[in-house]
Tab-separated table of C-alpha atoms in Angstrom:
chain	number	residue	atom	x	y	z
A	529	LEU	CA	0.000	0.000	0.000
A	530	LEU	CA	2.799	2.468	0.793
A	531	LYS	CA	5.038	1.430	-2.090
A	532	PRO	CA	3.730	4.079	-4.537
A	533	PHE	CA	4.522	6.759	-1.937
A	534	SER	CA	7.977	5.440	-1.039
A	535	ILE	CA	11.133	6.815	-2.567
A	536	THR	CA	14.752	5.822	-2.170
A	537	PRO	CA	16.987	7.733	0.232
A	538	GLU	CA	18.926	8.994	-2.793
A	539	LYS	CA	15.797	10.492	-4.343
A	540	ALA	CA	14.709	11.864	-0.988
A	541	ALA	CA	18.023	13.712	-0.647
A	542	HIS	CA	18.034	15.121	-4.185
A	543	THR	CA	16.292	18.439	-3.390
A	544	SER	CA	18.415	19.012	-0.272
A	545	MET	CA	21.582	18.402	-2.276
A	546	TYR	CA	20.336	20.715	-5.031
A	547	LEU	CA	19.629	23.487	-2.526
A	548	ALA	CA	23.015	23.056	-0.855
A	549	SER	CA	25.055	23.078	-4.040
A	550	SER	CA	23.293	24.777	-6.948
A	551	PRO	CA	24.199	28.321	-7.969
A	552	ASP	CA	20.604	28.649	-9.218
A	553	VAL	CA	19.328	29.087	-5.654
A	554	VAL	CA	22.229	30.883	-4.002
A	555	ASN	CA	20.149	34.051	-3.432
A	556	ILE	CA	16.968	32.295	-2.294
A	557	SER	CA	16.333	31.938	1.418
A	558	GLY	CA	13.304	30.676	3.302
A	559	GLY	CA	11.620	29.112	0.293
A	560	TYR	CA	9.670	25.875	0.147
A	561	PHE	CA	10.915	23.406	-2.453
A	562	VAL	CA	9.471	20.200	-3.892
A	563	LYS	CA	11.467	18.135	-6.378
A	564	CYS	CA	13.981	20.969	-6.859
A	565	ALA	CA	11.290	23.534	-7.687
A	566	GLN	CA	10.130	26.374	-5.468
A	567	ARG	CA	6.477	26.068	-4.511
A	568	LYS	CA	4.007	27.989	-2.415
A	569	SER	CA	3.430	26.205	0.879
A	570	SER	CA	-0.031	25.294	2.155
A	571	ALA	CA	-2.554	27.944	3.176
A	572	ALA	CA	-2.205	26.799	6.785
A	573	SER	CA	1.459	27.812	6.776
A	574	TYR	CA	0.404	31.458	6.279
A	575	ASP	CA	-2.124	31.438	9.137
A	576	GLU	CA	-0.543	33.651	11.800
A	577	ALA	CA	-3.042	32.643	14.505
A	578	LEU	CA	-2.204	28.987	13.878
A	579	GLN	CA	1.516	29.811	13.962
A	580	ALA	CA	1.122	31.521	17.352
A	581	ARG	CA	-0.878	28.590	18.711
A	582	PHE	CA	1.709	26.086	17.498
A	583	TRP	CA	4.522	28.171	19.016
A	584	ALA	CA	2.730	28.340	22.379
A	585	LEU	CA	2.049	24.584	22.356
A	586	SER	CA	5.673	23.874	21.441
A	587	LEU	CA	6.973	25.990	24.302
A	588	ALA	CA	4.562	24.346	26.714
A	589	GLN	CA	5.637	20.854	25.635
A	590	LEU	CA	9.268	21.824	26.173
A	591	GLY	CA	8.547	23.441	29.528
A	592	ILE	CA	9.792	26.840	28.369
A	593	ALA	CA	8.098	30.031	29.523
A	594	ALA	CA	6.970	32.270	26.670
A	595	ASP	CA	8.781	35.267	28.203
A	596	ALA	CA	12.064	33.287	28.227
A	597	VAL	CA	12.428	33.377	24.450
């Protein structure tokens, strides 16, 4: 069942290697890439209220006070 969604470690590393070594992306920072192409991330990733909630939950799980960061 998972076979169609599985890729080899080599293929999985391809985009990371491209981003680390290609002059084509030397001036790009903070982008989201899929198969060596820049893409727009999901709508949820732009939701600032969701980001704040996730940050607060992360701090709580780590036992870090919000005013300590």
